[in-house]
């Protein structure tokens, strides 16, 4: 068996991730996500929701953040999902500004 097992696996179809941000405090890290939730096969809510994920480990928060960031990039470059980024660009900008 390979020792190189993933530390995190996420389903890229349950949500269309539009943005991600991270904040580290002394003992906790917070990862904020903005995503359109799946409603059915190839159907997603146009209005995104924001979520906060709290981690006791900065390393685990970094892994989660970097993984979501990769998904954001993947979704942003997908022609079928780009409309959600275009439609929500003001919300994405506001999310990123408020999570600095």
Tab-separated table of N, CA, C and O in Angstrom:
chain	number	residue	atom	x	y	z
A	1	UNK	N	0.835	-1.192	0.000
A	1	UNK	CA	0.000	0.000	0.000
A	1	UNK	C	0.873	1.246	0.000
A	1	UNK	O	1.932	1.284	0.597
A	2	UNK	N	0.370	2.263	-0.629
A	2	UNK	CA	1.103	3.517	-0.731
A	2	UNK	C	0.959	4.333	0.552
A	2	UNK	O	-0.121	4.433	1.123
A	3	UNK	N	2.049	4.928	0.978
A	3	UNK	CA	2.019	5.792	2.155
A	3	UNK	C	1.544	7.192	1.797
A	3	UNK	O	1.291	8.006	2.665
A	4	UNK	N	1.412	7.473	0.517
A	4	UNK	CA	1.014	8.796	0.054
A	4	UNK	C	-0.507	8.857	-0.138
A	4	UNK	O	-0.999	8.903	-1.252
A	5	UNK	N	-1.226	8.845	0.965
A	5	UNK	CA	-2.688	8.892	0.940
A	5	UNK	C	-3.147	10.336	1.084
A	5	UNK	O	-2.495	11.136	1.746
A	6	UNK	N	-4.273	10.680	0.483
A	6	UNK	CA	-4.760	12.059	0.633
A	6	UNK	C	-5.139	12.359	2.081
A	6	UNK	O	-5.645	11.495	2.788
A	7	UNK	N	-4.894	13.590	2.480
A	7	UNK	CA	-5.291	14.019	3.819
A	7	UNK	C	-6.700	14.607	3.798
A	7	UNK	O	-7.304	14.800	4.849
A	8	UNK	N	-7.211	14.895	2.599
A	8	UNK	CA	-8.541	15.483	2.465
A	8	UNK	C	-9.089	15.150	1.084
A	8	UNK	O	-8.375	15.249	0.088
A	9	UNK	N	-10.344	14.768	1.043
A	9	UNK	CA	-11.034	14.535	-0.224
A	9	UNK	C	-12.368	15.260	-0.166
A	9	UNK	O	-13.116	15.110	0.803
A	10	UNK	N	-12.649	16.077	-1.177
A	10	UNK	CA	-13.907	16.813	-1.237
A	10	UNK	C	-14.625	16.493	-2.540
A	10	UNK	O	-13.987	16.303	-3.575
A	11	UNK	N	-15.954	16.491	-2.496
A	11	UNK	CA	-16.771	16.309	-3.684
A	11	UNK	C	-16.894	17.667	-4.374
A	11	UNK	O	-17.393	18.621	-3.788
A	12	UNK	N	-16.448	17.748	-5.605
A	12	UNK	CA	-16.448	19.020	-6.325
A	12	UNK	C	-17.783	19.344	-6.972
A	12	UNK	O	-17.929	20.405	-7.576
A	13	UNK	N	-18.766	18.470	-6.842
A	13	UNK	CA	-20.068	18.700	-7.469
A	13	UNK	C	-21.157	19.114	-6.493
A	13	UNK	O	-22.228	19.529	-6.903
A	14	UNK	N	-20.914	19.006	-5.197
A	14	UNK	CA	-21.944	19.349	-4.215
A	14	UNK	C	-22.140	20.859	-4.091
A	14	UNK	O	-23.219	21.328	-3.771
A	15	UNK	N	-21.073	21.592	-4.329
A	15	UNK	CA	-21.109	23.051	-4.246
A	15	UNK	C	-20.245	23.613	-5.356
A	15	UNK	O	-19.243	23.007	-5.731
A	16	UNK	N	-20.615	24.782	-5.844
A	16	UNK	CA	-19.740	25.530	-6.729
A	16	UNK	C	-19.087	26.587	-5.856
A	16	UNK	O	-19.735	27.550	-5.424
A	17	UNK	N	-17.817	26.374	-5.542
A	17	UNK	CA	-17.105	27.318	-4.694
A	17	UNK	C	-16.710	28.543	-5.506
A	17	UNK	O	-16.099	28.430	-6.558
A	18	UNK	N	-17.088	29.715	-4.998
A	18	UNK	CA	-16.811	30.978	-5.674
A	18	UNK	C	-15.624	31.712	-5.071
A	18	UNK	O	-14.957	32.475	-5.771
A	19	UNK	N	-15.390	31.510	-3.778
A	19	UNK	CA	-14.292	32.219	-3.108
A	19	UNK	C	-13.963	31.528	-1.795
A	19	UNK	O	-14.812	30.845	-1.209
A	20	UNK	N	-12.732	31.745	-1.349
A	20	UNK	CA	-12.282	31.203	-0.072
A	20	UNK	C	-11.316	32.200	0.557
A	20	UNK	O	-10.595	32.915	-0.146
A	21	UNK	N	-11.321	32.246	1.879
A	21	UNK	CA	-10.404	33.113	2.618
A	21	UNK	C	-10.058	32.419	3.929
A	21	UNK	O	-10.813	31.559	4.402
A	22	UNK	N	-8.929	32.809	4.533
A	22	UNK	CA	-8.496	32.186	5.781
A	22	UNK	C	-7.984	33.240	6.744
A	22	UNK	O	-7.366	34.215	6.336
A	23	UNK	N	-8.251	33.000	8.018
A	23	UNK	CA	-7.760	33.881	9.076
A	23	UNK	C	-7.200	33.013	10.198
A	23	UNK	O	-7.888	32.099	10.673
A	24	UNK	N	-5.963	33.277	10.585
A	24	UNK	CA	-5.335	32.554	11.684
A	24	UNK	C	-5.321	33.423	12.930
A	24	UNK	O	-4.920	34.585	12.873
A	25	UNK	N	-5.760	32.854	14.042
A	25	UNK	CA	-5.637	33.491	15.344
A	25	UNK	C	-4.684	32.640	16.169
A	25	UNK	O	-4.120	31.673	15.668
A	26	UNK	N	-4.507	32.976	17.429
A	26	UNK	CA	-3.539	32.252	18.252
A	26	UNK	C	-3.746	30.739	18.214
A	26	UNK	O	-2.853	30.004	17.849
A	27	UNK	N	-4.917	30.288	18.598
A	27	UNK	CA	-5.146	28.843	18.727
A	27	UNK	C	-6.098	28.285	17.682
A	27	UNK	O	-6.261	27.070	17.596
A	28	UNK	N	-6.717	29.131	16.909
A	28	UNK	CA	-7.693	28.670	15.916
A	28	UNK	C	-7.409	29.280	14.553
A	28	UNK	O	-6.850	30.365	14.445
A	29	UNK	N	-7.851	28.564	13.534
A	29	UNK	CA	-7.846	29.080	12.160
A	29	UNK	C	-9.266	28.997	11.643
A	29	UNK	O	-9.992	28.041	11.937
A	30	UNK	N	-9.652	29.997	10.867
A	30	UNK	CA	-10.984	30.042	10.285
A	30	UNK	C	-10.861	30.080	8.765
A	30	UNK	O	-10.099	30.888	8.223
A	31	UNK	N	-11.586	29.207	8.105
A	31	UNK	CA	-11.639	29.205	6.653
A	31	UNK	C	-13.066	29.563	6.269
A	31	UNK	O	-14.020	28.902	6.690
A	32	UNK	N	-13.197	30.635	5.501
A	32	UNK	CA	-14.495	31.122	5.046
A	32	UNK	C	-14.677	30.702	3.590
A	32	UNK	O	-13.762	30.838	2.784
A	33	UNK	N	-15.872	30.202	3.268
A	33	UNK	CA	-16.152	29.829	1.883
A	33	UNK	C	-17.439	30.497	1.422
A	33	UNK	O	-18.353	30.748	2.214
A	34	UNK	N	-17.487	30.780	0.138
A	34	UNK	CA	-18.681	31.306	-0.513
A	34	UNK	C	-18.997	30.340	-1.641
A	34	UNK	O	-18.155	30.105	-2.516
A	35	UNK	N	-20.210	29.758	-1.602
A	35	UNK	CA	-20.521	28.709	-2.568
A	35	UNK	C	-21.999	28.698	-2.926
A	35	UNK	O	-22.858	29.067	-2.125
A	36	UNK	N	-22.261	28.252	-4.139
A	36	UNK	CA	-23.624	28.003	-4.597
A	36	UNK	C	-23.913	26.520	-4.352
A	36	UNK	O	-23.160	25.654	-4.797
A	37	UNK	N	-24.995	26.251	-3.634
A	37	UNK	CA	-25.325	24.881	-3.259
A	37	UNK	C	-26.035	24.146	-4.395
A	37	UNK	O	-26.782	24.745	-5.171
A	38	UNK	N	-25.820	22.859	-4.434
A	38	UNK	CA	-26.453	22.006	-5.445
A	38	UNK	C	-27.915	21.779	-5.090
A	38	UNK	O	-28.250	21.471	-3.952
A	39	UNK	N	-28.791	21.921	-6.087
A	39	UNK	CA	-30.227	21.682	-5.907
A	39	UNK	C	-30.676	20.393	-6.564
A	39	UNK	O	-31.682	19.829	-6.192
A	40	UNK	N	-29.962	19.952	-7.567
A	40	UNK	CA	-30.302	18.742	-8.289
A	40	UNK	C	-29.220	18.452	-9.292
A	40	UNK	O	-28.188	19.124	-9.311
A	41	UNK	N	-29.447	17.455	-10.152
A	41	UNK	CA	-28.427	17.146	-11.158
A	41	UNK	C	-28.120	18.369	-12.027
A	41	UNK	O	-28.998	18.913	-12.677
A	42	UNK	N	-26.870	18.827	-11.950
A	42	UNK	CA	-26.409	19.990	-12.720
A	42	UNK	C	-27.235	21.243	-12.467
A	42	UNK	O	-27.328	22.111	-13.334
A	43	UNK	N	-27.837	21.360	-11.291
A	43	UNK	CA	-28.602	22.551	-10.911
A	43	UNK	C	-28.061	23.086	-9.585
A	43	UNK	O	-27.920	22.341	-8.623
A	44	UNK	N	-27.773	24.386	-9.578
A	44	UNK	CA	-27.217	25.026	-8.395
A	44	UNK	C	-27.980	26.308	-8.101
A	44	UNK	O	-28.452	26.983	-9.014
A	45	UNK	N	-28.092	26.635	-6.805
A	45	UNK	CA	-28.682	27.913	-6.432
A	45	UNK	C	-27.820	29.033	-6.996
A	45	UNK	O	-26.596	28.957	-6.949
A	46	UNK	N	-28.468	30.057	-7.511
A	46	UNK	CA	-27.734	31.206	-8.030
A	46	UNK	C	-27.191	32.043	-6.877
A	46	UNK	O	-26.104	32.605	-6.977
A	47	UNK	N	-27.939	32.111	-5.787
A	47	UNK	CA	-27.536	32.903	-4.628
A	47	UNK	C	-26.609	32.071	-3.745
A	47	UNK	O	-27.016	31.038	-3.208
A	48	UNK	N	-25.371	32.515	-3.562
A	48	UNK	CA	-24.420	31.741	-2.765
A	48	UNK	C	-24.659	31.890	-1.268
A	48	UNK	O	-25.314	32.829	-0.811
A	49	UNK	N	-24.117	30.932	-0.534
A	49	UNK	CA	-24.130	30.985	0.926
A	49	UNK	C	-22.682	31.043	1.393
A	49	UNK	O	-21.774	30.545	0.723
A	50	UNK	N	-22.472	31.655	2.541
A	50	UNK	CA	-21.125	31.683	3.115
A	50	UNK	C	-21.104	30.732	4.308
A	50	UNK	O	-22.097	30.570	5.017
A	51	UNK	N	-19.970	30.088	4.472
A	51	UNK	CA	-19.782	29.163	5.585
A	51	UNK	C	-18.445	29.473	6.244
A	51	UNK	O	-17.532	29.984	5.606
A	52	UNK	N	-18.362	29.128	7.524
A	52	UNK	CA	-17.105	29.267	8.247
A	52	UNK	C	-16.738	27.896	8.795
A	52	UNK	O	-17.582	27.186	9.331
A	53	UNK	N	-15.494	27.530	8.609
A	53	UNK	CA	-14.966	26.245	9.066
A	53	UNK	C	-13.858	26.555	10.060
A	53	UNK	O	-12.920	27.290	9.739
A	54	UNK	N	-13.965	26.009	11.260
A	54	UNK	CA	-13.027	26.316	12.329
A	54	UNK	C	-12.090	25.130	12.556
A	54	UNK	O	-12.536	23.991	12.638
A	55	UNK	N	-10.798	25.427	12.670
A	55	UNK	CA	-9.780	24.404	12.845
A	55	UNK	C	-8.920	24.720	14.067
A	55	UNK	O	-8.577	25.875	14.297
A	56	UNK	N	-8.558	23.695	14.805
A	56	UNK	CA	-7.609	23.851	15.910
A	56	UNK	C	-6.182	23.800	15.406
A	56	UNK	O	-5.273	24.269	16.076
A	57	UNK	N	-5.979	23.212	14.232
A	57	UNK	CA	-4.649	23.084	13.648
A	57	UNK	C	-4.503	24.034	12.468
A	57	UNK	O	-5.285	23.980	11.516
A	58	UNK	N	-3.480	24.888	12.521
A	58	UNK	CA	-3.214	25.796	11.400
A	58	UNK	C	-2.845	25.003	10.141
A	58	UNK	O	-3.215	25.379	9.037
A	59	UNK	N	-2.138	23.906	10.326
A	59	UNK	CA	-1.736	23.076	9.185
A	59	UNK	C	-2.959	22.490	8.486
A	59	UNK	O	-3.052	22.526	7.254
A	60	UNK	N	-3.898	21.963	9.247
A	60	UNK	CA	-5.111	21.390	8.654
A	60	UNK	C	-5.951	22.482	7.987
A	60	UNK	O	-6.556	22.251	6.938
A	61	UNK	N	-5.978	23.657	8.578
A	61	UNK	CA	-6.703	24.775	7.959
A	61	UNK	C	-6.065	25.155	6.627
A	61	UNK	O	-6.772	25.441	5.655
A	62	UNK	N	-4.738	25.149	6.584
A	62	UNK	CA	-4.041	25.452	5.333
A	62	UNK	C	-4.378	24.431	4.254
A	62	UNK	O	-4.602	24.795	3.093
A	63	UNK	N	-4.412	23.166	4.619
A	63	UNK	CA	-4.746	22.116	3.654
A	63	UNK	C	-6.160	22.332	3.129
A	63	UNK	O	-6.404	22.276	1.917
A	64	UNK	N	-7.100	22.602	4.023
A	64	UNK	CA	-8.489	22.814	3.617
A	64	UNK	C	-8.596	24.047	2.721
A	64	UNK	O	-9.201	24.002	1.648
A	65	UNK	N	-8.000	25.145	3.141
A	65	UNK	CA	-8.036	26.388	2.367
A	65	UNK	C	-7.440	26.193	0.981
A	65	UNK	O	-8.024	26.584	-0.029
A	66	UNK	N	-6.268	25.585	0.927
A	66	UNK	CA	-5.589	25.405	-0.360
A	66	UNK	C	-6.379	24.476	-1.282
A	66	UNK	O	-6.401	24.676	-2.501
A	67	UNK	N	-7.029	23.473	-0.709
A	67	UNK	CA	-7.862	22.568	-1.506
A	67	UNK	C	-9.066	23.303	-2.081
A	67	UNK	O	-9.364	23.183	-3.273
A	68	UNK	N	-9.749	24.073	-1.237
A	68	UNK	CA	-10.899	24.844	-1.720
A	68	UNK	C	-10.438	25.852	-2.766
A	68	UNK	O	-11.113	26.060	-3.783
A	69	UNK	N	-9.291	26.461	-2.559
A	69	UNK	CA	-8.768	27.424	-3.526
A	69	UNK	C	-8.552	26.763	-4.892
A	69	UNK	O	-8.831	27.374	-5.937
A	70	UNK	N	-8.064	25.546	-4.900
A	70	UNK	CA	-7.899	24.804	-6.152
A	70	UNK	C	-9.250	24.554	-6.821
A	70	UNK	O	-9.377	24.655	-8.047
A	71	UNK	N	-10.262	24.243	-6.009
A	71	UNK	CA	-11.606	24.014	-6.552
A	71	UNK	C	-12.177	25.317	-7.114
A	71	UNK	O	-12.808	25.319	-8.172
A	72	UNK	N	-11.959	26.432	-6.416
A	72	UNK	CA	-12.412	27.738	-6.923
A	72	UNK	C	-11.805	27.987	-8.300
A	72	UNK	O	-12.513	28.365	-9.241
A	73	UNK	N	-10.507	27.779	-8.424
A	73	UNK	CA	-9.842	27.980	-9.717
A	73	UNK	C	-10.414	27.064	-10.787
A	73	UNK	O	-10.649	27.485	-11.919
A	74	UNK	N	-10.640	25.820	-10.423
A	74	UNK	CA	-11.203	24.851	-11.369
A	74	UNK	C	-12.591	25.289	-11.827
A	74	UNK	O	-12.902	25.301	-13.016
A	75	UNK	N	-13.447	25.668	-10.870
A	75	UNK	CA	-14.803	26.100	-11.207
A	75	UNK	C	-14.802	27.394	-12.014
A	75	UNK	O	-15.603	27.559	-12.933
A	76	UNK	N	-13.917	28.319	-11.677
A	76	UNK	CA	-13.869	29.609	-12.379
A	76	UNK	C	-13.494	29.438	-13.847
A	76	UNK	O	-13.868	30.261	-14.685
A	77	UNK	N	-12.763	28.380	-14.164
A	77	UNK	CA	-12.337	28.135	-15.537
A	77	UNK	C	-13.258	27.188	-16.301
A	77	UNK	O	-12.981	26.857	-17.449
A	78	UNK	N	-14.330	26.757	-15.660
A	78	UNK	CA	-15.307	25.876	-16.295
A	78	UNK	C	-16.384	26.745	-16.952
A	78	UNK	O	-17.076	27.504	-16.271
A	79	UNK	N	-16.504	26.669	-18.262
A	79	UNK	CA	-17.439	27.536	-19.000
A	79	UNK	C	-18.873	27.399	-18.508
A	79	UNK	O	-19.619	28.380	-18.501
A	80	UNK	N	-19.281	26.217	-18.080
A	80	UNK	CA	-20.662	26.021	-17.633
A	80	UNK	C	-20.914	26.622	-16.258
A	80	UNK	O	-22.050	26.914	-15.909
A	81	UNK	N	-19.853	26.815	-15.482
A	81	UNK	CA	-20.009	27.363	-14.126
A	81	UNK	C	-19.645	28.842	-14.046
A	81	UNK	O	-19.960	29.511	-13.072
A	82	UNK	N	-19.014	29.355	-15.079
A	82	UNK	CA	-18.555	30.748	-15.084
A	82	UNK	C	-19.698	31.735	-14.884
A	82	UNK	O	-19.522	32.781	-14.276
A	83	UNK	N	-20.902	31.391	-15.346
A	83	UNK	CA	-22.041	32.293	-15.195
A	83	UNK	C	-22.317	32.594	-13.720
A	83	UNK	O	-22.713	33.710	-13.376
A	84	UNK	N	-22.073	31.631	-12.842
A	84	UNK	CA	-22.280	31.874	-11.417
A	84	UNK	C	-21.265	32.873	-10.869
A	84	UNK	O	-21.585	33.679	-10.002
A	85	UNK	N	-20.051	32.842	-11.391
A	85	UNK	CA	-19.025	33.807	-10.986
A	85	UNK	C	-19.380	35.198	-11.504
A	85	UNK	O	-19.267	36.186	-10.776
A	86	UNK	N	-19.822	35.268	-12.758
A	86	UNK	CA	-20.182	36.565	-13.347
A	86	UNK	C	-21.385	37.170	-12.623
A	86	UNK	O	-21.382	38.359	-12.285
A	87	UNK	N	-22.400	36.366	-12.382
A	87	UNK	CA	-23.620	36.840	-11.721
A	87	UNK	C	-23.339	37.328	-10.307
A	87	UNK	O	-23.938	38.300	-9.854
A	88	UNK	N	-22.435	36.652	-9.632
A	88	UNK	CA	-22.173	36.955	-8.223
A	88	UNK	C	-20.901	37.759	-7.982
A	88	UNK	O	-20.439	37.852	-6.849
A	89	UNK	N	-20.361	38.377	-9.020
A	89	UNK	CA	-19.095	39.097	-8.846
A	89	UNK	C	-19.150	40.168	-7.748
A	89	UNK	O	-18.186	40.287	-6.977
A	90	UNK	N	-20.243	40.933	-7.600
A	90	UNK	CA	-20.265	41.900	-6.489
A	90	UNK	C	-20.225	41.215	-5.117
A	90	UNK	O	-19.568	41.707	-4.200
A	91	UNK	N	-20.912	40.083	-4.991
A	91	UNK	CA	-20.903	39.354	-3.720
A	91	UNK	C	-19.533	38.745	-3.448
A	91	UNK	O	-19.077	38.710	-2.300
A	92	UNK	N	-18.872	38.266	-4.481
A	92	UNK	CA	-17.531	37.711	-4.329
A	92	UNK	C	-16.573	38.795	-3.852
A	92	UNK	O	-15.797	38.587	-2.914
A	93	UNK	N	-16.637	39.971	-4.470
A	93	UNK	CA	-15.777	41.086	-4.063
A	93	UNK	C	-16.041	41.476	-2.614
A	93	UNK	O	-15.103	41.697	-1.846
A	94	UNK	N	-17.303	41.557	-2.239
A	94	UNK	CA	-17.667	41.912	-0.866
A	94	UNK	C	-17.192	40.844	0.114
A	94	UNK	O	-16.651	41.170	1.194
A	95	UNK	N	-17.370	39.586	-0.230
A	95	UNK	CA	-16.913	38.481	0.614
A	95	UNK	C	-15.410	38.583	0.853
A	95	UNK	O	-14.939	38.494	1.990
A	96	UNK	N	-14.651	38.767	-0.212
A	96	UNK	CA	-13.196	38.841	-0.096
A	96	UNK	C	-12.757	40.056	0.710
A	96	UNK	O	-11.808	40.001	1.495
A	97	UNK	N	-13.450	41.164	0.546
A	97	UNK	CA	-13.126	42.380	1.305
A	97	UNK	C	-13.436	42.177	2.801
A	97	UNK	O	-12.662	42.606	3.654
A	98	UNK	N	-14.546	41.536	3.092
A	98	UNK	CA	-14.964	41.358	4.496
A	98	UNK	C	-14.220	40.252	5.224
A	98	UNK	O	-14.321	40.150	6.451
A	99	UNK	N	-13.506	39.419	4.498
A	99	UNK	CA	-12.782	38.322	5.145
A	99	UNK	C	-11.284	38.542	5.165
A	99	UNK	O	-10.510	37.620	5.397
A	100	UNK	N	-10.854	39.777	4.917
A	100	UNK	CA	-9.412	40.094	4.980
A	100	UNK	C	-8.938	40.074	6.404
A	100	UNK	O	-9.594	40.395	7.331
